[in-house]
Amino acid sequence: MSTSIKTVGVVGTGVIGASWTALFLAKGLNVIVSDPAPGAEEKLAAYLEKQWPVLKRIGLSSNASMSNYKFVSDIDSHLGSVDFVQENAPERVDFKRRLIANIDAKTRSDVIIASSSSGIPSSQFIDDCKQNPGRVLIGHPFNPPHLIPLVEIVPHPGTEDKYTKLATEFYASLGKHPVVLRQESPGFIANRLQAAIGNEAYSLVQRGIVSAKDLDTCVTSGLGLRWALTGPLMTNVLGGGGGAAGFKHLLEHLGPGVQAWTKDMNEHAFQWTPENIESLETSVGDWLKTTNVASVESERDDVIIDLMKLKVNAPDLV
């Protein structure tokens, strides 16, 4: 654990903020939490109760306690006592600009302000930070943060290297797998990949080429199994025969076909019209009629935990 960080301020306790809170508590940190939404305090308490057994399976720090958090109606008077801020506000530039400026004004000047923004680069909402915008960066998790290790760290051009380094060390101390982007990119990395796959999935289902359930099966019984262990680039290396020449061999072998597929995909790209969205929702809804979503979530969490434990003993897998 980064010894300089003992107390974390969590601003916003929606799905992402609540999960971050659970992780921070599981790692023995003190957490000051705030969210103005009606019923937010009760929802957070219920969420922590539900997720604590999951965190026990993953492994709690010796000083972890679900009671080590304080929910406050107004976090402003508490910002001076936090050592790290994880912001989880709505994905709106104007809202984040006001919020981050306020946090910047009321925290110590050396406290990292990390935004969980899922796609807005921090350079778009630091203009009103007067004290130290150089400690603001993106700390974007993959949902749910207490379970999925990935966190994308995205500094803006003015973020000081020492804060990027400290954020990387802090997240790693939590068991996260931090990836530092070399430059800002809307949507960052994982969400851009997810969007590319999602858009093609939406197109295939909306056009009636495949059912929603079978589309997901193509991922969970095919691509997803491989990608959980080797990402798309290493998968290409192995698919090309392995070794130093494997990657280039596969690209040259599949290149003409992939270009033709890509042309067809672009011609049939999913259009985000109300009609297409409704058609897609109907297809997914038909599947959900015979699916216990709560059971899916629980089983998913159990398998992910088992998989992560197995990967610990496979150091060559990223």
PDB file of C-alpha atoms in Angstrom:
ATOM      1  CA  MET A   1       0.000   0.000   0.000  1.00  0.00           C
ATOM      2  CA  SER A   2       1.224   3.489  -0.800  1.00  0.00           C
ATOM      3  CA  THR A   3       1.922   4.552   2.781  1.00  0.00           C
ATOM      4  CA  SER A   4       1.142   8.208   2.115  1.00  0.00           C
ATOM      5  CA  ILE A   5      -2.472   7.371   1.243  1.00  0.00           C
ATOM      6  CA  LYS A   6      -4.580   6.416   4.246  1.00  0.00           C
ATOM      7  CA  THR A   7      -7.893   8.163   3.607  1.00  0.00           C
ATOM      8  CA  VAL A   8      -9.681   8.314   0.276  1.00  0.00           C
ATOM      9  CA  GLY A   9     -12.462  10.696  -0.664  1.00  0.00           C
ATOM     10  CA  VAL A  10     -15.073   9.117  -2.933  1.00  0.00           C
ATOM     11  CA  VAL A  11     -17.310  11.633  -4.691  1.00  0.00           C
ATOM     12  CA  GLY A  12     -20.379   9.958  -6.165  1.00  0.00           C
ATOM     13  CA  THR A  13     -21.658   6.524  -5.141  1.00  0.00           C
ATOM     14  CA  GLY A  14     -23.416   5.217  -8.192  1.00  0.00           C
ATOM     15  CA  VAL A  15     -22.420   1.830  -9.583  1.00  0.00           C
ATOM     16  CA  ILE A  16     -18.758   2.807 -10.016  1.00  0.00           C
ATOM     17  CA  GLY A  17     -18.353   4.903  -6.853  1.00  0.00           C
ATOM     18  CA  ALA A  18     -19.930   2.229  -4.644  1.00  0.00           C
ATOM     19  CA  SER A  19     -17.640  -0.426  -6.090  1.00  0.00           C
ATOM     20  CA  TRP A  20     -14.551   1.768  -5.577  1.00  0.00           C
ATOM     21  CA  THR A  21     -15.659   2.299  -1.968  1.00  0.00           C
ATOM     22  CA  ALA A  22     -15.917  -1.456  -1.440  1.00  0.00           C
ATOM     23  CA  LEU A  23     -12.413  -1.976  -2.831  1.00  0.00           C
ATOM     24  CA  PHE A  24     -10.849   0.794  -0.744  1.00  0.00           C
ATOM     25  CA  LEU A  25     -12.431  -0.617   2.407  1.00  0.00           C
ATOM     26  CA  ALA A  26     -11.300  -4.161   1.549  1.00  0.00           C
ATOM     27  CA  LYS A  27      -7.739  -2.860   1.314  1.00  0.00           C
ATOM     28  CA  GLY A  28      -7.857  -1.331   4.800  1.00  0.00           C
ATOM     29  CA  LEU A  29      -8.302   2.304   3.827  1.00  0.00           C
ATOM     30  CA  ASN A  30     -10.529   4.872   5.484  1.00  0.00           C
ATOM     31  CA  VAL A  31     -13.100   6.330   3.112  1.00  0.00           C
ATOM     32  CA  ILE A  32     -15.105   9.545   3.209  1.00  0.00           C
ATOM     33  CA  VAL A  33     -18.049   9.258   0.853  1.00  0.00           C
ATOM     34  CA  SER A  34     -20.572  11.734  -0.502  1.00  0.00           C
ATOM     35  CA  ASP A  35     -23.405  11.676  -2.999  1.00  0.00           C
ATOM     36  CA  PRO A  36     -26.336  14.119  -3.142  1.00  0.00           C
ATOM     37  CA  ALA A  37     -28.764  11.639  -4.718  1.00  0.00           C
ATOM     38  CA  PRO A  38     -31.795  10.745  -2.581  1.00  0.00           C
ATOM     39  CA  GLY A  39     -31.276   7.438  -0.774  1.00  0.00           C
ATOM     40  CA  ALA A  40     -27.589   7.253  -1.743  1.00  0.00           C
ATOM     41  CA  GLU A  41     -26.409   6.483   1.796  1.00  0.00           C
ATOM     42  CA  GLU A  42     -28.829   3.580   2.204  1.00  0.00           C
ATOM     43  CA  LYS A  43     -28.064   2.202  -1.249  1.00  0.00           C
ATOM     44  CA  LEU A  44     -24.327   2.268  -0.527  1.00  0.00           C
ATOM     45  CA  ALA A  45     -24.780   0.430   2.777  1.00  0.00           C
ATOM     46  CA  ALA A  46     -26.859  -2.253   1.077  1.00  0.00           C
ATOM     47  CA  TYR A  47     -24.318  -2.594  -1.725  1.00  0.00           C
ATOM     48  CA  LEU A  48     -21.425  -3.044   0.693  1.00  0.00           C
ATOM     49  CA  GLU A  49     -23.336  -5.694   2.620  1.00  0.00           C
ATOM     50  CA  LYS A  50     -23.965  -7.582  -0.604  1.00  0.00           C
ATOM     51  CA  GLN A  51     -20.399  -7.346  -1.929  1.00  0.00           C
ATOM     52  CA  TRP A  52     -18.439  -7.949   1.277  1.00  0.00           C
ATOM     53  CA  PRO A  53     -18.637 -11.780   0.958  1.00  0.00           C
ATOM     54  CA  VAL A  54     -17.239 -11.436  -2.572  1.00  0.00           C
ATOM     55  CA  LEU A  55     -14.374  -9.329  -1.252  1.00  0.00           C
ATOM     56  CA  LYS A  56     -13.690 -11.908   1.444  1.00  0.00           C
ATOM     57  CA  ARG A  57     -13.277 -14.528  -1.282  1.00  0.00           C
ATOM     58  CA  ILE A  58     -10.818 -12.308  -3.103  1.00  0.00           C
ATOM     59  CA  GLY A  59      -8.965 -11.589   0.142  1.00  0.00           C
ATOM     60  CA  LEU A  60      -9.247  -8.793   2.691  1.00  0.00           C
ATOM     61  CA  SER A  61      -6.380  -6.804   4.155  1.00  0.00           C
ATOM     62  CA  SER A  62      -5.736  -7.474   7.839  1.00  0.00           C
ATOM     63  CA  ASN A  63      -7.160  -4.083   8.815  1.00  0.00           C
ATOM     64  CA  ALA A  64     -10.106  -4.158   6.406  1.00  0.00           C
ATOM     65  CA  SER A  65     -13.465  -3.213   7.828  1.00  0.00           C
ATOM     66  CA  MET A  66     -16.794  -2.382   6.277  1.00  0.00           C
ATOM     67  CA  SER A  67     -17.262   0.220   9.010  1.00  0.00           C
ATOM     68  CA  ASN A  68     -14.230   2.284   7.987  1.00  0.00           C
ATOM     69  CA  TYR A  69     -16.265   4.713   5.926  1.00  0.00           C
ATOM     70  CA  LYS A  70     -18.170   7.854   6.708  1.00  0.00           C
ATOM     71  CA  PHE A  71     -21.021   9.056   4.517  1.00  0.00           C
ATOM     72  CA  VAL A  72     -21.291  12.845   4.583  1.00  0.00           C
ATOM     73  CA  SER A  73     -23.932  15.095   3.082  1.00  0.00           C
ATOM     74  CA  ASP A  74     -21.357  17.734   2.130  1.00  0.00           C
ATOM     75  CA  ILE A  75     -17.830  16.572   1.433  1.00  0.00           C
ATOM     76  CA  ASP A  76     -16.328  20.070   1.173  1.00  0.00           C
ATOM     77  CA  SER A  77     -15.421  20.342   4.853  1.00  0.00           C
ATOM     78  CA  HIS A  78     -13.757  16.904   4.722  1.00  0.00           C
ATOM     79  CA  LEU A  79     -11.636  17.353   1.600  1.00  0.00           C
ATOM     80  CA  GLY A  80      -8.772  18.806   3.609  1.00  0.00           C
ATOM     81  CA  SER A  81      -8.283  15.473   5.392  1.00  0.00           C
ATOM     82  CA  VAL A  82      -8.175  13.107   2.413  1.00  0.00           C
ATOM     83  CA  ASP A  83      -5.021  11.779   0.762  1.00  0.00           C
ATOM     84  CA  PHE A  84      -6.552  10.775  -2.574  1.00  0.00           C
ATOM     85  CA  VAL A  85      -9.790  11.607  -4.376  1.00  0.00           C
ATOM     86  CA  GLN A  86     -11.729   9.265  -6.675  1.00  0.00           C
ATOM     87  CA  GLU A  87     -14.400  11.271  -8.494  1.00  0.00           C
ATOM     88  CA  ASN A  88     -17.380   9.430  -9.996  1.00  0.00           C
ATOM     89  CA  ALA A  89     -19.718  12.192 -11.120  1.00  0.00           C
ATOM     90  CA  PRO A  90     -22.026  12.151 -14.165  1.00  0.00           C
ATOM     91  CA  GLU A  91     -20.331  12.057 -17.558  1.00  0.00           C
ATOM     92  CA  ARG A  92     -20.846  15.759 -18.330  1.00  0.00           C
ATOM     93  CA  VAL A  93     -17.996  18.163 -18.999  1.00  0.00           C
ATOM     94  CA  ASP A  94     -19.714  21.179 -17.429  1.00  0.00           C
ATOM     95  CA  PHE A  95     -20.548  19.257 -14.274  1.00  0.00           C
ATOM     96  CA  LYS A  96     -17.060  17.807 -13.928  1.00  0.00           C
ATOM     97  CA  ARG A  97     -15.433  21.179 -14.578  1.00  0.00           C
ATOM     98  CA  ARG A  98     -17.248  22.757 -11.616  1.00  0.00           C
ATOM     99  CA  LEU A  99     -16.761  19.732  -9.379  1.00  0.00           C
ATOM    100  CA  ILE A 100     -13.053  19.210 -10.076  1.00  0.00           C
ATOM    101  CA  ALA A 101     -12.376  22.935  -9.592  1.00  0.00           C
ATOM    102  CA  ASN A 102     -14.069  22.772  -6.193  1.00  0.00           C
ATOM    103  CA  ILE A 103     -12.105  19.676  -5.172  1.00  0.00           C
ATOM    104  CA  ASP A 104      -8.893  21.325  -6.380  1.00  0.00           C
ATOM    105  CA  ALA A 105      -9.605  24.374  -4.236  1.00  0.00           C
ATOM    106  CA  LYS A 106     -10.352  22.451  -1.043  1.00  0.00           C
ATOM    107  CA  THR A 107      -7.813  19.601  -1.009  1.00  0.00           C
ATOM    108  CA  ARG A 108      -4.116  19.823  -0.169  1.00  0.00           C
ATOM    109  CA  SER A 109      -2.166  20.760  -3.249  1.00  0.00           C
ATOM    110  CA  ASP A 110      -0.357  17.399  -3.418  1.00  0.00           C
ATOM    111  CA  VAL A 111      -3.480  15.206  -3.295  1.00  0.00           C
ATOM    112  CA  ILE A 112      -4.185  13.330  -6.525  1.00  0.00           C
ATOM    113  CA  ILE A 113      -7.617  13.966  -8.016  1.00  0.00           C
ATOM    114  CA  ALA A 114      -8.510  10.935 -10.118  1.00  0.00           C
ATOM    115  CA  SER A 115     -11.639  10.943 -12.253  1.00  0.00           C
ATOM    116  CA  SER A 116     -13.455   7.724 -13.124  1.00  0.00           C
ATOM    117  CA  SER A 117     -14.608   9.355 -16.366  1.00  0.00           C
ATOM    118  CA  SER A 118     -15.322   6.632 -18.896  1.00  0.00           C
ATOM    119  CA  GLY A 119     -14.331   8.646 -21.918  1.00  0.00           C
ATOM    120  CA  ILE A 120     -13.846  12.363 -21.324  1.00  0.00           C
ATOM    121  CA  PRO A 121     -10.151  13.318 -21.136  1.00  0.00           C
ATOM    122  CA  SER A 122      -9.347  15.396 -18.050  1.00  0.00           C
ATOM    123  CA  SER A 123      -7.899  18.229 -20.170  1.00  0.00           C
ATOM    124  CA  GLN A 124     -11.530  19.085 -20.949  1.00  0.00           C
ATOM    125  CA  PHE A 125     -12.485  19.819 -17.329  1.00  0.00           C
ATOM    126  CA  ILE A 126      -9.430  21.300 -15.584  1.00  0.00           C
ATOM    127  CA  ASP A 127      -9.668  24.865 -16.907  1.00  0.00           C
ATOM    128  CA  ASP A 128     -11.060  26.241 -13.644  1.00  0.00           C
ATOM    129  CA  CYS A 129      -8.551  24.509 -11.355  1.00  0.00           C
ATOM    130  CA  LYS A 130      -6.541  27.333  -9.800  1.00  0.00           C
ATOM    131  CA  GLN A 131      -4.437  25.535  -7.173  1.00  0.00           C
ATOM    132  CA  ASN A 132      -2.775  22.577  -8.909  1.00  0.00           C
ATOM    133  CA  PRO A 133      -4.291  21.122 -12.102  1.00  0.00           C
ATOM    134  CA  GLY A 134      -1.070  19.143 -12.502  1.00  0.00           C
ATOM    135  CA  ARG A 135      -2.320  16.500 -10.032  1.00  0.00           C
ATOM    136  CA  VAL A 136      -5.552  15.802 -11.946  1.00  0.00           C
ATOM    137  CA  LEU A 137      -5.727  12.672 -14.088  1.00  0.00           C
ATOM    138  CA  ILE A 138      -8.078   9.930 -15.208  1.00  0.00           C
ATOM    139  CA  GLY A 139      -8.280   6.754 -13.122  1.00  0.00           C
ATOM    140  CA  HIS A 140     -10.844   4.881 -15.217  1.00  0.00           C
ATOM    141  CA  PRO A 141     -11.824   1.460 -13.899  1.00  0.00           C
ATOM    142  CA  PHE A 142     -13.610  -1.356 -15.636  1.00  0.00           C
ATOM    143  CA  ASN A 143     -16.898  -2.201 -13.967  1.00  0.00           C
ATOM    144  CA  PRO A 144     -17.089  -3.366 -11.245  1.00  0.00           C
ATOM    145  CA  PRO A 145     -13.821  -1.880  -9.909  1.00  0.00           C
ATOM    146  CA  HIS A 146     -13.696  -4.116  -6.826  1.00  0.00           C
ATOM    147  CA  LEU A 147     -13.628  -7.174  -9.081  1.00  0.00           C
ATOM    148  CA  ILE A 148     -12.087  -6.273 -12.467  1.00  0.00           C
ATOM    149  CA  PRO A 149      -8.383  -5.398 -12.114  1.00  0.00           C
ATOM    150  CA  LEU A 150      -7.961  -3.008 -15.047  1.00  0.00           C
ATOM    151  CA  VAL A 151      -7.614   0.716 -14.399  1.00  0.00           C
ATOM    152  CA  GLU A 152      -6.635   3.130 -17.156  1.00  0.00           C
ATOM    153  CA  ILE A 153      -4.515   6.041 -15.977  1.00  0.00           C
ATOM    154  CA  VAL A 154      -4.735   8.939 -18.410  1.00  0.00           C
ATOM    155  CA  PRO A 155      -2.712  12.053 -17.589  1.00  0.00           C
ATOM    156  CA  HIS A 156      -3.493  15.262 -19.432  1.00  0.00           C
ATOM    157  CA  PRO A 157      -0.597  17.141 -21.063  1.00  0.00           C
ATOM    158  CA  GLY A 158      -0.057  19.174 -17.880  1.00  0.00           C
ATOM    159  CA  THR A 159      -0.220  16.298 -15.387  1.00  0.00           C
ATOM    160  CA  GLU A 160       3.084  16.061 -13.538  1.00  0.00           C
ATOM    161  CA  ASP A 161       4.924  12.759 -13.869  1.00  0.00           C
ATOM    162  CA  LYS A 162       5.217  12.320 -10.117  1.00  0.00           C
ATOM    163  CA  TYR A 163       1.439  12.192  -9.754  1.00  0.00           C
ATOM    164  CA  THR A 164       1.074   9.692 -12.586  1.00  0.00           C
ATOM    165  CA  LYS A 165       3.724   7.528 -10.911  1.00  0.00           C
ATOM    166  CA  LEU A 166       2.095   7.776  -7.483  1.00  0.00           C
ATOM    167  CA  ALA A 167      -1.347   6.964  -8.894  1.00  0.00           C
ATOM    168  CA  THR A 168       0.095   3.938 -10.673  1.00  0.00           C
ATOM    169  CA  GLU A 169       1.744   2.717  -7.464  1.00  0.00           C
ATOM    170  CA  PHE A 170      -1.411   3.326  -5.432  1.00  0.00           C
ATOM    171  CA  TYR A 171      -3.710   1.439  -7.783  1.00  0.00           C
ATOM    172  CA  ALA A 172      -1.198  -1.423  -8.046  1.00  0.00           C
ATOM    173  CA  SER A 173      -1.115  -1.636  -4.240  1.00  0.00           C
ATOM    174  CA  LEU A 174      -4.866  -2.283  -4.373  1.00  0.00           C
ATOM    175  CA  GLY A 175      -4.354  -5.267  -6.652  1.00  0.00           C
ATOM    176  CA  LYS A 176      -5.332  -3.303  -9.746  1.00  0.00           C
ATOM    177  CA  HIS A 177      -3.584  -3.654 -13.102  1.00  0.00           C
ATOM    178  CA  PRO A 178      -2.866  -0.050 -14.112  1.00  0.00           C
ATOM    179  CA  VAL A 179      -2.219   0.867 -17.728  1.00  0.00           C
ATOM    180  CA  VAL A 180      -0.833   4.355 -18.375  1.00  0.00           C
ATOM    181  CA  LEU A 181      -1.848   5.937 -21.676  1.00  0.00           C
ATOM    182  CA  ARG A 182       0.872   7.842 -23.490  1.00  0.00           C
ATOM    183  CA  GLN A 183      -1.563  10.508 -24.654  1.00  0.00           C
ATOM    184  CA  GLU A 184      -5.220  11.397 -24.243  1.00  0.00           C
ATOM    185  CA  SER A 185      -7.741   9.621 -26.443  1.00  0.00           C
ATOM    186  CA  PRO A 186     -11.551  10.013 -26.210  1.00  0.00           C
ATOM    187  CA  GLY A 187     -12.922   6.809 -24.705  1.00  0.00           C
ATOM    188  CA  PHE A 188      -9.363   5.845 -23.715  1.00  0.00           C
ATOM    189  CA  ILE A 189      -8.500   2.226 -24.704  1.00  0.00           C
ATOM    190  CA  ALA A 190     -10.783  -0.450 -23.259  1.00  0.00           C
ATOM    191  CA  ASN A 191     -14.008   1.426 -23.971  1.00  0.00           C
ATOM    192  CA  ARG A 192     -12.943   2.078 -27.557  1.00  0.00           C
ATOM    193  CA  LEU A 193     -12.308  -1.644 -28.017  1.00  0.00           C
ATOM    194  CA  GLN A 194     -15.615  -2.411 -26.324  1.00  0.00           C
ATOM    195  CA  ALA A 195     -17.418   0.122 -28.520  1.00  0.00           C
ATOM    196  CA  ALA A 196     -15.983  -1.384 -31.692  1.00  0.00           C
ATOM    197  CA  ILE A 197     -17.123  -4.881 -30.730  1.00  0.00           C
ATOM    198  CA  GLY A 198     -20.423  -3.612 -29.363  1.00  0.00           C
ATOM    199  CA  ASN A 199     -21.313  -1.682 -32.512  1.00  0.00           C
ATOM    200  CA  GLU A 200     -20.775  -4.740 -34.689  1.00  0.00           C
ATOM    201  CA  ALA A 201     -22.716  -6.903 -32.233  1.00  0.00           C
ATOM    202  CA  TYR A 202     -25.635  -4.452 -32.313  1.00  0.00           C
ATOM    203  CA  SER A 203     -25.610  -4.470 -36.107  1.00  0.00           C
ATOM    204  CA  LEU A 204     -25.614  -8.263 -36.383  1.00  0.00           C
ATOM    205  CA  VAL A 205     -28.475  -8.685 -33.902  1.00  0.00           C
ATOM    206  CA  GLN A 206     -30.530  -5.742 -35.153  1.00  0.00           C
ATOM    207  CA  ARG A 207     -30.298  -7.035 -38.738  1.00  0.00           C
ATOM    208  CA  GLY A 208     -31.529 -10.464 -37.630  1.00  0.00           C
ATOM    209  CA  ILE A 209     -28.336 -12.317 -38.575  1.00  0.00           C
ATOM    210  CA  VAL A 210     -28.011 -13.865 -35.119  1.00  0.00           C
ATOM    211  CA  SER A 211     -29.981 -13.911 -31.866  1.00  0.00           C
ATOM    212  CA  ALA A 212     -28.835 -11.880 -28.882  1.00  0.00           C
ATOM    213  CA  LYS A 213     -28.045 -15.043 -26.913  1.00  0.00           C
ATOM    214  CA  ASP A 214     -26.065 -16.646 -29.741  1.00  0.00           C
ATOM    215  CA  LEU A 215     -24.153 -13.415 -30.307  1.00  0.00           C
ATOM    216  CA  ASP A 216     -23.012 -13.460 -26.695  1.00  0.00           C
ATOM    217  CA  THR A 217     -22.157 -17.160 -26.991  1.00  0.00           C
ATOM    218  CA  CYS A 218     -19.766 -16.312 -29.837  1.00  0.00           C
ATOM    219  CA  VAL A 219     -17.884 -14.154 -27.344  1.00  0.00           C
ATOM    220  CA  THR A 220     -18.163 -16.180 -24.125  1.00  0.00           C
ATOM    221  CA  SER A 221     -17.409 -19.533 -25.786  1.00  0.00           C
ATOM    222  CA  GLY A 222     -14.896 -18.205 -28.278  1.00  0.00           C
ATOM    223  CA  LEU A 223     -13.217 -14.821 -28.368  1.00  0.00           C
ATOM    224  CA  GLY A 224     -13.728 -14.036 -24.693  1.00  0.00           C
ATOM    225  CA  LEU A 225     -12.139 -17.253 -23.435  1.00  0.00           C
ATOM    226  CA  ARG A 226      -8.951 -16.517 -25.359  1.00  0.00           C
ATOM    227  CA  TRP A 227      -8.915 -12.794 -24.657  1.00  0.00           C
ATOM    228  CA  ALA A 228      -9.157 -13.335 -20.897  1.00  0.00           C
ATOM    229  CA  LEU A 229      -5.738 -14.972 -21.152  1.00  0.00           C
ATOM    230  CA  THR A 230      -4.105 -13.515 -24.243  1.00  0.00           C
ATOM    231  CA  GLY A 231      -5.248 -10.208 -25.718  1.00  0.00           C
ATOM    232  CA  PRO A 232      -5.942  -9.711 -29.426  1.00  0.00           C
ATOM    233  CA  LEU A 233      -2.310  -9.021 -30.340  1.00  0.00           C
ATOM    234  CA  MET A 234      -0.797 -12.016 -28.529  1.00  0.00           C
ATOM    235  CA  THR A 235      -3.680 -14.141 -29.808  1.00  0.00           C
ATOM    236  CA  ASN A 236      -2.598 -13.133 -33.312  1.00  0.00           C
ATOM    237  CA  VAL A 237       0.992 -14.080 -32.522  1.00  0.00           C
ATOM    238  CA  LEU A 238      -0.112 -17.534 -31.414  1.00  0.00           C
ATOM    239  CA  GLY A 239      -2.570 -17.847 -34.305  1.00  0.00           C
ATOM    240  CA  GLY A 240       0.242 -17.099 -36.727  1.00  0.00           C
ATOM    241  CA  GLY A 241       2.275 -19.993 -35.418  1.00  0.00           C
ATOM    242  CA  GLY A 242       3.964 -18.279 -32.505  1.00  0.00           C
ATOM    243  CA  GLY A 243       7.491 -16.957 -32.407  1.00  0.00           C
ATOM    244  CA  ALA A 244       8.793 -13.647 -33.656  1.00  0.00           C
ATOM    245  CA  ALA A 245       7.273 -14.073 -37.124  1.00  0.00           C
ATOM    246  CA  GLY A 246       3.834 -15.204 -35.970  1.00  0.00           C
ATOM    247  CA  PHE A 247       2.169 -11.809 -35.788  1.00  0.00           C
ATOM    248  CA  LYS A 248       3.233 -10.615 -39.234  1.00  0.00           C
ATOM    249  CA  HIS A 249       2.413 -14.004 -40.764  1.00  0.00           C
ATOM    250  CA  LEU A 250      -1.165 -13.894 -39.491  1.00  0.00           C
ATOM    251  CA  LEU A 251      -1.706 -10.308 -40.674  1.00  0.00           C
ATOM    252  CA  GLU A 252      -0.433 -11.136 -44.151  1.00  0.00           C
ATOM    253  CA  HIS A 253      -2.483 -14.342 -44.255  1.00  0.00           C
ATOM    254  CA  LEU A 254      -5.792 -12.842 -43.089  1.00  0.00           C
ATOM    255  CA  GLY A 255      -5.309  -9.299 -44.348  1.00  0.00           C
ATOM    256  CA  PRO A 256      -7.285  -9.508 -47.628  1.00  0.00           C
ATOM    257  CA  GLY A 257     -10.213 -11.254 -45.944  1.00  0.00           C
ATOM    258  CA  VAL A 258     -10.299  -8.872 -43.025  1.00  0.00           C
ATOM    259  CA  GLN A 259     -10.325  -5.888 -45.350  1.00  0.00           C
ATOM    260  CA  ALA A 260     -13.374  -7.300 -47.133  1.00  0.00           C
ATOM    261  CA  TRP A 261     -15.128  -7.976 -43.815  1.00  0.00           C
ATOM    262  CA  THR A 262     -14.306  -4.461 -42.648  1.00  0.00           C
ATOM    263  CA  LYS A 263     -15.795  -2.972 -45.809  1.00  0.00           C
ATOM    264  CA  ASP A 264     -19.029  -4.887 -45.211  1.00  0.00           C
ATOM    265  CA  MET A 265     -19.049  -3.913 -41.523  1.00  0.00           C
ATOM    266  CA  ASN A 266     -18.687  -0.232 -42.408  1.00  0.00           C
ATOM    267  CA  GLU A 267     -21.500  -0.484 -44.949  1.00  0.00           C
ATOM    268  CA  HIS A 268     -23.775  -2.057 -42.328  1.00  0.00           C
ATOM    269  CA  ALA A 269     -22.615  -0.077 -39.293  1.00  0.00           C
ATOM    270  CA  PHE A 270     -25.237   0.158 -36.574  1.00  0.00           C
ATOM    271  CA  GLN A 271     -27.178   3.395 -36.802  1.00  0.00           C
ATOM    272  CA  TRP A 272     -28.219   4.812 -33.430  1.00  0.00           C
ATOM    273  CA  THR A 273     -31.787   5.645 -34.414  1.00  0.00           C
ATOM    274  CA  PRO A 274     -34.726   5.191 -32.006  1.00  0.00           C
ATOM    275  CA  GLU A 275     -36.113   2.495 -34.309  1.00  0.00           C
ATOM    276  CA  ASN A 276     -32.898   0.476 -34.381  1.00  0.00           C
ATOM    277  CA  ILE A 277     -32.413   0.789 -30.646  1.00  0.00           C
ATOM    278  CA  GLU A 278     -35.958  -0.417 -30.031  1.00  0.00           C
ATOM    279  CA  SER A 279     -35.469  -3.352 -32.398  1.00  0.00           C
ATOM    280  CA  LEU A 280     -32.236  -4.304 -30.652  1.00  0.00           C
ATOM    281  CA  GLU A 281     -33.829  -3.944 -27.220  1.00  0.00           C
ATOM    282  CA  THR A 282     -36.630  -6.272 -28.276  1.00  0.00           C
ATOM    283  CA  SER A 283     -34.129  -8.944 -29.303  1.00  0.00           C
ATOM    284  CA  VAL A 284     -32.268  -8.686 -26.011  1.00  0.00           C
ATOM    285  CA  GLY A 285     -35.556  -8.555 -24.112  1.00  0.00           C
ATOM    286  CA  ASP A 286     -36.695 -11.851 -25.636  1.00  0.00           C
ATOM    287  CA  TRP A 287     -33.575 -13.492 -24.226  1.00  0.00           C
ATOM    288  CA  LEU A 288     -34.012 -11.912 -20.808  1.00  0.00           C
ATOM    289  CA  LYS A 289     -37.510 -13.401 -20.479  1.00  0.00           C
ATOM    290  CA  THR A 290     -35.894 -16.777 -19.817  1.00  0.00           C
ATOM    291  CA  THR A 291     -32.788 -15.562 -17.981  1.00  0.00           C
ATOM    292  CA  ASN A 292     -32.174 -14.940 -14.284  1.00  0.00           C
ATOM    293  CA  VAL A 293     -29.977 -11.841 -14.478  1.00  0.00           C
ATOM    294  CA  ALA A 294     -29.170 -11.860 -10.746  1.00  0.00           C
ATOM    295  CA  SER A 295     -27.908 -15.426 -11.087  1.00  0.00           C
ATOM    296  CA  VAL A 296     -25.850 -14.454 -14.136  1.00  0.00           C
ATOM    297  CA  GLU A 297     -24.182 -11.671 -12.158  1.00  0.00           C
ATOM    298  CA  SER A 298     -23.430 -13.931  -9.188  1.00  0.00           C
ATOM    299  CA  GLU A 299     -22.037 -16.749 -11.322  1.00  0.00           C
ATOM    300  CA  ARG A 300     -19.982 -14.275 -13.348  1.00  0.00           C
ATOM    301  CA  ASP A 301     -18.398 -12.876 -10.194  1.00  0.00           C
ATOM    302  CA  ASP A 302     -17.563 -16.354  -8.869  1.00  0.00           C
ATOM    303  CA  VAL A 303     -15.911 -17.450 -12.116  1.00  0.00           C
ATOM    304  CA  ILE A 304     -13.961 -14.195 -12.462  1.00  0.00           C
ATOM    305  CA  ILE A 305     -12.543 -14.633  -8.953  1.00  0.00           C
ATOM    306  CA  ASP A 306     -11.507 -18.217  -9.718  1.00  0.00           C
ATOM    307  CA  LEU A 307      -9.947 -17.147 -13.011  1.00  0.00           C
ATOM    308  CA  MET A 308      -7.947 -14.329 -11.413  1.00  0.00           C
ATOM    309  CA  LYS A 309      -6.599 -16.735  -8.792  1.00  0.00           C
ATOM    310  CA  LEU A 310      -5.479 -19.091 -11.559  1.00  0.00           C
ATOM    311  CA  LYS A 311      -3.785 -16.257 -13.443  1.00  0.00           C
ATOM    312  CA  VAL A 312      -1.643 -15.487 -10.397  1.00  0.00           C
ATOM    313  CA  ASN A 313       0.196 -18.719 -11.129  1.00  0.00           C
ATOM    314  CA  ALA A 314       0.614 -17.884 -14.818  1.00  0.00           C
ATOM    315  CA  PRO A 315       3.104 -14.977 -14.789  1.00  0.00           C
ATOM    316  CA  ASP A 316       3.582 -14.868 -18.566  1.00  0.00           C
ATOM    317  CA  LEU A 317      -0.071 -13.974 -19.095  1.00  0.00           C
ATOM    318  CA  VAL A 318      -0.671 -10.223 -18.827  1.00  0.00           C
TER     319      VAL A 318
END
